[in-house]
mmCIF file of C-alpha atoms in Angstrom:
data_model
loop_
_atom_site.group_PDB
_atom_site.id
_atom_site.type_symbol
_atom_site.label_atom_id
_atom_site.label_comp_id
_atom_site.label_asym_id
_atom_site.label_seq_id
_atom_site.Cartn_x
_atom_site.Cartn_y
_atom_site.Cartn_z
ATOM 1 C CA MET A 1 -18.225 6.943 7.917
ATOM 2 C CA VAL A 2 -17.382 3.492 6.534
ATOM 3 C CA SER A 3 -13.945 3.113 5.033
ATOM 4 C CA ILE A 4 -13.371 1.891 1.472
ATOM 5 C CA SER A 5 -11.561 -1.238 2.698
ATOM 6 C CA ARG A 6 -14.565 -2.202 4.855
ATOM 7 C CA ILE A 7 -16.924 -1.824 1.909
ATOM 8 C CA SER A 8 -14.574 -3.895 -0.212
ATOM 9 C CA ILE A 9 -14.529 -6.650 2.418
ATOM 10 C CA LEU A 10 -18.342 -6.568 2.673
ATOM 11 C CA ILE A 11 -18.749 -6.803 -1.091
ATOM 12 C CA ASN A 12 -16.256 -9.672 -1.305
ATOM 13 C CA TRP A 13 -17.933 -11.523 1.574
ATOM 14 C CA THR A 14 -21.372 -11.048 0.011
ATOM 15 C CA TYR A 15 -20.080 -12.356 -3.307
ATOM 16 C CA ILE A 16 -18.531 -15.420 -1.626
ATOM 17 C CA CYS A 17 -21.795 -16.178 0.228
ATOM 18 C CA PHE A 18 -23.818 -15.779 -2.977
ATOM 19 C CA ILE A 19 -21.535 -18.118 -4.939
ATOM 20 C CA ASN A 20 -21.593 -20.632 -2.073
ATOM 21 C CA MET A 21 -25.403 -20.553 -2.087
ATOM 22 C CA LEU A 22 -25.546 -21.129 -5.837
ATOM 23 C CA ILE A 23 -23.158 -24.071 -5.632
ATOM 24 C CA HIS A 24 -25.065 -25.846 -2.866
ATOM 25 C CA MET A 25 -28.637 -25.034 -3.863
ATOM 26 C CA LYS A 26 -30.314 -27.525 -6.171
ATOM 27 C CA ARG A 27 -33.316 -26.499 -8.222
ATOM 28 C CA THR A 28 -35.748 -28.663 -10.078
ATOM 29 C CA SER A 29 -39.098 -28.378 -11.780
ATOM 30 C CA LEU A 30 -42.063 -30.493 -10.765
ATOM 31 C CA MET A 31 -45.022 -31.202 -12.998
ATOM 32 C CA LEU A 32 -47.908 -31.514 -10.515
ATOM 33 C CA ASP A 33 -51.547 -32.263 -11.090
ATOM 34 C CA GLU A 34 -53.624 -29.082 -10.577
ATOM 35 C CA ASN A 35 -55.707 -30.685 -7.808
ATOM 36 C CA LEU A 36 -52.583 -31.843 -5.983
ATOM 37 C CA LEU A 37 -50.999 -28.408 -6.274
ATOM 38 C CA GLU A 38 -54.139 -26.772 -4.926
ATOM 39 C CA GLU A 39 -54.199 -29.200 -2.006
ATOM 40 C CA LEU A 40 -50.553 -28.425 -1.241
ATOM 41 C CA ARG A 41 -51.270 -24.675 -1.395
ATOM 42 C CA THR A 42 -54.172 -25.102 1.028
ATOM 43 C CA LEU A 43 -52.022 -27.106 3.454
ATOM 44 C CA ALA A 44 -49.271 -24.490 3.217
ATOM 45 C CA GLN A 45 -51.694 -21.646 3.958
ATOM 46 C CA GLN A 46 -53.234 -23.488 6.904
ATOM 47 C CA ALA A 47 -49.801 -24.206 8.391
ATOM 48 C CA GLN A 48 -48.493 -20.727 7.474
ATOM 49 C CA ARG A 49 -45.660 -22.205 5.425
ATOM 50 C CA THR A 50 -44.335 -21.407 2.003
ATOM 51 C CA LEU A 51 -45.377 -23.738 -0.795
ATOM 52 C CA LYS A 52 -41.739 -24.863 -1.155
ATOM 53 C CA ASP A 53 -41.537 -25.771 2.541
ATOM 54 C CA GLN A 54 -44.862 -27.610 2.378
ATOM 55 C CA ILE A 55 -43.764 -29.654 -0.643
ATOM 56 C CA GLN A 56 -40.465 -30.554 1.071
ATOM 57 C CA LEU A 57 -42.242 -31.542 4.289
ATOM 58 C CA THR A 58 -44.802 -33.642 2.429
ATOM 59 C CA LEU A 59 -42.112 -35.417 0.419
ATOM 60 C CA ARG A 60 -40.051 -36.125 3.539
ATOM 61 C CA GLU A 61 -43.073 -37.539 5.399
ATOM 62 C CA GLY A 62 -44.001 -39.661 2.399
ATOM 63 C CA LEU A 63 -40.479 -41.050 2.058
ATOM 64 C CA ARG A 64 -40.241 -41.704 5.796
ATOM 65 C CA ASN A 65 -43.557 -43.588 5.845
ATOM 66 C CA MET A 66 -42.862 -45.751 2.810
ATOM 67 C CA PRO A 67 -42.815 -49.457 3.623
ATOM 68 C CA LYS A 68 -39.322 -50.829 3.813
ATOM 69 C CA GLU A 69 -38.505 -53.741 1.542
ATOM 70 C CA ASN A 70 -37.848 -56.886 3.456
ATOM 71 C CA LYS A 71 -34.990 -58.364 1.484
ATOM 72 C CA LYS A 72 -34.822 -61.461 3.686
ATOM 73 C CA ASN A 73 -38.100 -62.724 2.228
ATOM 74 C CA PHE A 74 -36.815 -62.559 -1.334
ATOM 75 C CA GLU A 75 -35.865 -65.912 -2.794
ATOM 76 C CA LEU A 76 -34.471 -66.315 -6.276
ATOM 77 C CA LYS A 77 -35.478 -69.597 -7.840
ATOM 78 C CA LEU A 78 -33.511 -70.650 -10.887
ATOM 79 C CA PRO A 79 -34.482 -73.608 -13.025
ATOM 80 C CA THR A 80 -32.151 -76.563 -12.681
ATOM 81 C CA THR A 81 -31.736 -79.728 -14.698
ATOM 82 C CA LYS A 82 -29.820 -82.914 -14.221
ATOM 83 C CA GLY A 83 -26.805 -83.228 -16.435
ATOM 84 C CA ASN A 84 -23.952 -85.577 -17.109
ATOM 85 C CA LEU A 85 -20.259 -84.859 -17.054
ATOM 86 C CA ILE A 86 -18.504 -85.173 -20.393
ATOM 87 C CA PRO A 87 -15.680 -87.692 -20.178
ATOM 88 C CA GLY A 88 -12.220 -86.153 -20.411
ATOM 89 C CA ILE A 89 -13.288 -82.660 -19.270
ATOM 90 C CA ASP A 90 -12.153 -81.372 -15.895
ATOM 91 C CA ILE A 91 -14.701 -78.758 -14.798
ATOM 92 C CA SER A 92 -12.230 -77.316 -12.297
ATOM 93 C CA ASN A 93 -9.816 -76.478 -15.163
ATOM 94 C CA ARG A 94 -10.881 -73.031 -16.331
ATOM 95 C CA ASP A 95 -8.510 -72.880 -19.295
ATOM 96 C CA GLN A 96 -9.743 -76.207 -20.651
ATOM 97 C CA LEU A 97 -13.371 -75.075 -20.319
ATOM 98 C CA PHE A 98 -12.650 -71.784 -22.127
ATOM 99 C CA SER A 99 -10.943 -73.580 -24.986
ATOM 100 C CA ILE A 100 -13.912 -75.961 -25.336
ATOM 101 C CA PHE A 101 -16.370 -73.039 -25.345
ATOM 102 C CA ASP A 102 -14.279 -71.215 -27.938
ATOM 103 C CA GLU A 103 -14.279 -74.295 -30.181
ATOM 104 C CA LYS A 104 -18.078 -74.653 -29.866
ATOM 105 C CA LEU A 105 -18.616 -70.989 -30.827
ATOM 106 C CA LYS A 106 -16.552 -71.281 -34.041
#
């Protein structure tokens, strides 16, 4: 015969595991094309997997096989123009530049 305290511990442990599962499990809804869903179902049946497992596997393989962006080849080209310095303005003096900009905006 199982004692009351053992049942209480089992119930508490089951409750803790259930809450832990709910906290860590993420659910989402996917809107899939009917043909795609049917293809996934067929693949799942052939591999004897659940549809959920087949979708996860397919997504992982797709993400793994995506081409990586080569950021070294990216070059940002900004238009440049030749300009002249305005006499009496020190471009290394931030406060002077801010005061000039403020005056121009008024």
